[in-house]
Amino acid sequence: MSADHDQATTGPAPAGHGHGHGVNADADRKVLSGALALIVGFMIAEVITGIAAGSLALITDAAHMLTDAIAIGLALIAIRLAARPPAGGFTYGFKRVEILSAQANGITLLLLAAYFVYEAVNRMIHPPEVKGGLVLITGLVGIAVNLLATWLISKANRSSLNVEGAFQHILNDLFAFIATAIAGLVVLLTSFGRADAIAALVVAVLMLKAGISLVRDSGRIFLEAAPSRIDPQAVGAELCALDGVVEVHDLHVWEITSGEPAASAHILVAEGLDCHQIRVQIETLLAERHRLTHSTLQVDHATGDDRSAHCSDAHGTVHRSVTAAGREPDRASPNH
């Protein structure tokens, strides 16, 4: 390549770089399948018991467990699909299948929560007869089942948004069953039927919390937003602080899927310097400080003739070295 135009994409990875993203498929399939079997089996028993006991709290718990089962089932499908190599137009493979399922699961949680809030308010106004003994026994069994399911999923790779979502749902279910057991005990001892509706409201609030979190996190990935722990402006400033870097533009940071961030940028370096060496320094900085081990960098020499052309259509902020003579400070591109 010529001395005045040296372009490079991600080259030799810095120390610690690896491509083993995602989950350990065999190990995670086993623990997720075990948790799924527990949840589905108990969910069926809970629906039958809830109808027999006239308990909205139990039926609400069962609905929450249904979303957990869906989340785990979709996570298992996502693990299998994510293992497929990229092909055709799917240059990232099917890594975002888990994000689709996470968003669907989050929306389902929000809809179910709204319905159960409505039902609970009705039961607060017109409390039906509730069999406290059945509610108490089912709540205690539910606590044991959820403790075991939580332990199983905690052994899986929780960097997956689906796996982490399922873990949080089951953990919420544990608290919900505690509330249900308390409600059953109150009904059994005092005949205060509204305790069941209050427990259902507690579960609905937990469902709202989990649903909002899933929709927010999956939405950020679909919108190509930077991971919440990474500030692209700060990253651009760090890159410009490296010796020899004159300008950074077209800097993009996003997540391919949960736990797999990526970055790309166009870097201009001072004339006469080794572009490859500076690129390796940048890759090392991105990997070590920000865990951005997937980076695609175009590195060129900055010359008086081509600098304006490089920046004529920059996306976002243009970062310029404050130490370079005659350079302007960072500015937002007027083109985008």
Coordinates of C-alpha atoms in Angstrom, one line a residue:
M1 CA 0.0 0.0 0.0
S2 CA 1.2 3.6 -0.5
A3 CA 2.6 5.6 2.3
D4 CA -0.2 8.1 2.2
H5 CA -3.2 5.8 2.2
D6 CA -3.0 2.7 4.5
Q7 CA -6.4 1.1 5.1
A8 CA -6.9 -1.8 7.5
T9 CA -9.7 -3.6 9.0
T10 CA -9.5 -5.7 12.2
G11 CA -6.1 -7.4 12.0
P12 CA -4.3 -9.6 14.5
A13 CA -6.4 -9.5 17.6
P14 CA -5.0 -8.0 20.8
A15 CA -4.4 -10.2 23.7
G16 CA -7.5 -11.7 25.1
H17 CA -9.4 -11.4 21.9
G18 CA -11.6 -14.3 21.0
H19 CA -14.6 -15.3 19.0
G20 CA -16.2 -17.8 21.4
H21 CA -19.3 -15.7 22.0
G22 CA -22.7 -17.0 23.2
V23 CA -23.3 -19.9 25.4
N24 CA -21.7 -23.3 26.0
A25 CA -24.5 -25.0 24.0
D26 CA -24.4 -28.5 25.5
A27 CA -24.1 -27.5 29.1
D28 CA -26.7 -24.8 28.8
R29 CA -29.2 -26.9 26.9
K30 CA -29.2 -29.4 29.8
V31 CA -29.7 -26.9 32.6
L32 CA -32.3 -24.9 30.6
S33 CA -34.2 -28.1 29.6
G34 CA -34.2 -29.2 33.3
A35 CA -35.6 -25.9 34.4
L36 CA -38.2 -25.9 31.6
A37 CA -39.5 -29.3 32.6
L38 CA -39.8 -28.2 36.2
I39 CA -41.7 -25.0 35.3
V40 CA -44.1 -26.6 32.8
G41 CA -45.0 -29.5 35.1
F42 CA -45.7 -27.2 38.1
M43 CA -47.4 -24.6 36.0
I44 CA -50.0 -27.2 34.8
A45 CA -50.6 -28.3 38.4
E46 CA -50.9 -24.7 39.6
V47 CA -53.6 -23.8 37.0
I48 CA -55.7 -26.8 38.1
T49 CA -55.2 -25.9 41.8
G50 CA -55.9 -22.2 41.2
I51 CA -59.2 -23.0 39.5
A52 CA -60.2 -25.4 42.3
A53 CA -59.2 -22.9 45.0
G54 CA -60.7 -19.9 43.3
S55 CA -57.3 -18.1 43.6
L56 CA -56.4 -15.4 41.2
A57 CA -52.9 -15.3 42.8
L58 CA -52.2 -18.9 41.8
I59 CA -53.5 -18.3 38.3
T60 CA -51.4 -15.1 38.0
D61 CA -48.4 -17.1 39.2
A62 CA -49.1 -19.7 36.6
A63 CA -49.3 -17.1 33.8
H64 CA -46.0 -15.7 34.9
M65 CA -44.5 -19.2 34.8
L66 CA -45.9 -19.6 31.3
T67 CA -43.8 -16.5 30.2
D68 CA -40.8 -18.0 31.9
A69 CA -41.3 -21.3 30.0
I70 CA -41.7 -19.4 26.7
A71 CA -38.5 -17.4 27.5
I72 CA -36.5 -20.6 28.2
G73 CA -38.0 -22.4 25.2
L74 CA -37.0 -19.5 22.9
A75 CA -33.6 -19.3 24.5
L76 CA -33.1 -23.0 23.6
I77 CA -34.1 -22.3 20.0
A78 CA -31.8 -19.2 19.9
I79 CA -28.9 -21.3 21.1
R80 CA -29.4 -23.8 18.3
L81 CA -29.9 -21.0 15.7
A82 CA -27.0 -19.0 16.9
A83 CA -24.7 -22.0 16.4
R84 CA -25.4 -21.8 12.6
P85 CA -22.6 -20.1 10.6
P86 CA -23.4 -16.9 8.7
A87 CA -24.8 -17.6 5.3
G88 CA -26.3 -15.7 2.4
G89 CA -27.7 -12.3 3.5
F90 CA -27.4 -13.2 7.2
T91 CA -23.9 -12.0 7.7
Y92 CA -24.2 -12.2 11.5
G93 CA -26.0 -15.5 11.3
F94 CA -29.1 -15.7 13.6
K95 CA -27.6 -14.2 16.7
R96 CA -30.5 -11.7 17.1
V97 CA -33.1 -14.4 17.4
E98 CA -32.7 -14.2 21.1
I99 CA -33.4 -10.4 21.0
L100 CA -36.6 -11.0 19.1
S101 CA -37.8 -13.6 21.6
A102 CA -36.8 -11.3 24.5
Q103 CA -38.8 -8.5 23.2
A104 CA -41.8 -10.7 22.5
N105 CA -41.5 -12.1 26.0
G106 CA -41.3 -8.6 27.5
I107 CA -44.4 -7.4 25.6
T108 CA -46.3 -10.5 26.8
L109 CA -45.3 -9.8 30.4
L110 CA -46.6 -6.2 30.1
L111 CA -49.9 -7.3 28.6
L112 CA -50.5 -10.0 31.2
A113 CA -49.6 -7.6 34.0
A114 CA -52.2 -5.1 32.8
Y115 CA -54.8 -7.8 32.7
F116 CA -54.1 -9.1 36.2
V117 CA -54.1 -5.6 37.7
Y118 CA -57.6 -5.2 36.3
E119 CA -58.7 -8.6 37.6
A120 CA -57.1 -8.0 41.0
V121 CA -58.9 -4.6 41.4
N122 CA -62.2 -6.3 40.6
R123 CA -61.5 -8.9 43.2
M124 CA -60.6 -6.2 45.7
I125 CA -64.1 -4.7 45.1
H126 CA -65.9 -8.0 45.0
P127 CA -63.8 -10.6 46.8
P128 CA -64.7 -14.2 45.9
E129 CA -64.4 -17.2 48.2
V130 CA -60.8 -18.4 48.3
K131 CA -59.6 -21.8 49.7
G132 CA -56.6 -20.6 51.8
G133 CA -55.3 -24.1 52.5
L134 CA -54.8 -25.0 48.9
V135 CA -53.3 -21.6 48.1
L136 CA -50.8 -22.0 51.0
I137 CA -49.7 -25.5 50.1
T138 CA -49.3 -24.6 46.4
G139 CA -47.4 -21.5 47.3
L140 CA -44.9 -23.5 49.5
V141 CA -44.4 -26.1 46.7
G142 CA -43.9 -23.3 44.3
I143 CA -41.2 -21.8 46.4
A144 CA -39.3 -25.2 46.4
V145 CA -39.7 -25.6 42.6
N146 CA -38.5 -22.1 41.9
L147 CA -35.5 -22.4 44.2
L148 CA -34.5 -25.5 42.2
A149 CA -35.2 -23.8 38.8
T150 CA -33.3 -20.7 39.8
W151 CA -30.3 -22.8 40.9
L152 CA -30.3 -24.6 37.5
I153 CA -30.5 -21.5 35.4
S154 CA -27.8 -19.7 37.5
K155 CA -25.4 -22.3 36.2
A156 CA -26.0 -21.2 32.5
N157 CA -24.3 -18.4 30.7
R158 CA -26.3 -15.4 31.8
S159 CA -24.6 -13.1 29.2
S160 CA -27.5 -14.0 27.0
L161 CA -30.4 -11.6 27.3
N162 CA -32.9 -14.5 27.1
V163 CA -31.1 -16.6 29.8
E164 CA -30.7 -13.6 32.1
G165 CA -34.4 -12.7 31.5
A166 CA -35.5 -16.2 32.3
F167 CA -33.3 -16.1 35.4
Q168 CA -34.8 -12.8 36.6
H169 CA -38.3 -14.0 35.9
I170 CA -37.9 -17.2 37.9
L171 CA -36.3 -15.2 40.7
N172 CA -39.3 -12.9 40.6
D173 CA -41.6 -16.0 40.7
L174 CA -39.8 -17.1 43.9
F175 CA -40.8 -13.8 45.5
A176 CA -44.3 -14.1 44.1
F177 CA -44.8 -17.5 45.5
I178 CA -43.7 -16.2 48.9
A179 CA -46.4 -13.6 48.6
T180 CA -48.9 -16.2 47.5
A181 CA -48.1 -18.5 50.4
I182 CA -48.5 -15.6 52.8
A183 CA -51.8 -14.7 51.2
G184 CA -53.0 -18.3 51.6
L185 CA -52.0 -18.3 55.3
V186 CA -53.8 -15.0 55.9
V187 CA -57.0 -16.4 54.1
L188 CA -56.8 -19.6 56.1
L189 CA -56.4 -17.9 59.5
T190 CA -58.6 -14.8 59.0
S191 CA -60.9 -15.5 56.0
F192 CA -59.7 -12.2 54.6
G193 CA -60.3 -13.1 50.9
R194 CA -58.8 -9.8 49.6
A195 CA -55.3 -11.0 50.6
D196 CA -55.4 -13.2 47.4
A197 CA -56.0 -10.2 45.2
I198 CA -53.3 -8.2 47.0
A199 CA -50.8 -11.0 46.3
A200 CA -51.9 -11.0 42.6
L201 CA -51.1 -7.3 42.5
V202 CA -47.6 -7.9 43.9
V203 CA -47.0 -10.5 41.2
A204 CA -48.3 -8.1 38.5
V205 CA -45.9 -5.4 39.7
L206 CA -43.0 -7.9 39.4
M207 CA -44.2 -8.8 35.9
L208 CA -44.3 -5.1 34.9
K209 CA -40.8 -4.6 36.2
A210 CA -39.4 -7.6 34.3
G211 CA -41.3 -6.7 31.1
I212 CA -40.2 -3.1 31.0
S213 CA -36.5 -4.2 31.5
L214 CA -36.7 -6.7 28.7
V215 CA -38.4 -4.4 26.2
R216 CA -36.0 -1.6 27.1
D217 CA -32.8 -3.7 26.7
S218 CA -33.9 -5.5 23.5
G219 CA -35.1 -2.2 22.1
R220 CA -31.7 -0.6 22.6
I221 CA -30.1 -3.5 20.6
F222 CA -32.6 -3.2 17.7
L223 CA -32.0 0.6 17.6
E224 CA -28.3 0.0 17.3
A225 CA -27.7 1.9 20.5
A226 CA -24.3 1.7 22.2
P227 CA -24.3 -0.6 25.3
S228 CA -25.3 1.3 28.4
R229 CA -21.8 0.9 29.9
I230 CA -20.1 2.5 26.9
D231 CA -20.1 6.3 26.1
P232 CA -19.1 6.6 22.4
Q233 CA -18.1 10.3 22.9
A234 CA -15.7 9.3 25.7
V235 CA -14.3 6.5 23.5
G236 CA -13.7 8.9 20.6
A237 CA -11.8 11.3 22.9
E238 CA -9.7 8.4 24.2
L239 CA -8.7 7.4 20.7
C240 CA -7.8 10.9 19.8
A241 CA -5.5 11.1 22.9
L242 CA -3.3 8.3 21.5
D243 CA 0.0 9.5 20.0
G244 CA -0.2 10.0 16.3
V245 CA -4.0 10.0 16.0
V246 CA -5.2 13.2 14.3
E247 CA -8.9 12.5 13.8
V248 CA -11.6 9.9 14.5
H249 CA -14.9 10.0 12.7
D250 CA -17.7 7.5 11.6
L251 CA -17.3 6.0 15.1
H252 CA -20.1 3.5 15.8
V253 CA -20.6 1.3 18.8
W254 CA -23.5 -1.2 18.9
E255 CA -24.4 -4.7 20.0
I256 CA -24.8 -7.5 17.6
T257 CA -26.7 -9.4 20.3
S258 CA -26.6 -9.3 24.1
G259 CA -23.1 -9.5 25.4
E260 CA -21.5 -9.1 21.9
P261 CA -20.6 -5.4 21.4
A262 CA -18.9 -4.2 18.2
A263 CA -17.3 -1.0 17.0
S264 CA -16.2 0.6 13.7
A265 CA -14.4 3.8 13.0
H266 CA -12.3 5.8 10.5
I267 CA -9.0 6.9 11.9
L268 CA -6.7 9.5 10.5
V269 CA -3.0 9.4 11.7
A270 CA -0.2 11.8 11.2
E271 CA 2.0 11.4 8.0
G272 CA 5.0 9.2 8.3
L273 CA 3.7 7.0 11.2
D274 CA 3.0 3.3 11.0
C275 CA -0.7 2.9 10.5
H276 CA -0.7 -0.8 11.4
Q277 CA 1.0 -0.2 14.7
I278 CA -1.5 2.5 15.7
R279 CA -4.3 0.3 14.6
V280 CA -3.1 -2.4 17.0
Q281 CA -2.8 0.1 19.8
I282 CA -6.4 1.2 19.2
E283 CA -7.7 -2.4 19.1
T284 CA -5.9 -3.1 22.4
L285 CA -7.4 0.0 24.0
L286 CA -10.9 -0.9 22.8
A287 CA -10.6 -4.5 24.0
E288 CA -9.0 -3.8 27.4
R289 CA -10.9 -0.7 28.5
H290 CA -14.2 -1.3 26.9
R291 CA -14.4 -5.1 26.1
L292 CA -14.9 -4.2 22.4
T293 CA -13.1 -7.2 21.0
H294 CA -15.0 -6.9 17.6
S295 CA -13.7 -3.8 15.9
T296 CA -13.5 -2.8 12.2
L297 CA -11.1 0.1 11.7
Q298 CA -10.2 2.0 8.5
V299 CA -6.8 3.7 9.1
D300 CA -5.5 6.4 6.8
H301 CA -2.8 9.0 6.8
A302 CA -4.1 12.6 7.2
T303 CA -2.9 14.8 4.4
G304 CA -3.8 18.3 3.5
D305 CA -5.4 17.2 0.2
D306 CA -7.7 14.4 1.5
R307 CA -8.7 15.4 5.0
S308 CA -11.7 17.5 3.9
A309 CA -12.8 14.6 1.6
H310 CA -12.6 12.1 4.5
C311 CA -14.8 14.3 6.7
S312 CA -17.3 15.5 4.0
D313 CA -19.9 12.9 4.9
A314 CA -19.0 11.9 8.4
H315 CA -21.7 10.2 10.6
G316 CA -22.0 11.8 14.0
T317 CA -19.3 13.5 16.0
V318 CA -15.9 14.2 14.4
H319 CA -13.2 13.9 17.1
R320 CA -10.0 15.8 16.5
S321 CA -6.7 15.8 18.5
V322 CA -6.4 18.8 20.6
T323 CA -2.6 18.6 20.4
A324 CA -2.4 18.8 16.6
A325 CA -1.6 22.2 15.4
G326 CA -4.5 24.0 13.7
R327 CA -7.1 21.3 14.6
E328 CA -10.6 22.1 15.7
P329 CA -12.2 20.5 18.8
D330 CA -14.7 17.7 18.5
R331 CA -17.8 18.8 16.6
A332 CA -21.0 17.2 15.4
S333 CA -21.3 16.6 11.7
P334 CA -23.8 18.9 10.0
N335 CA -24.6 16.2 7.5
H336 CA -26.2 13.7 9.8

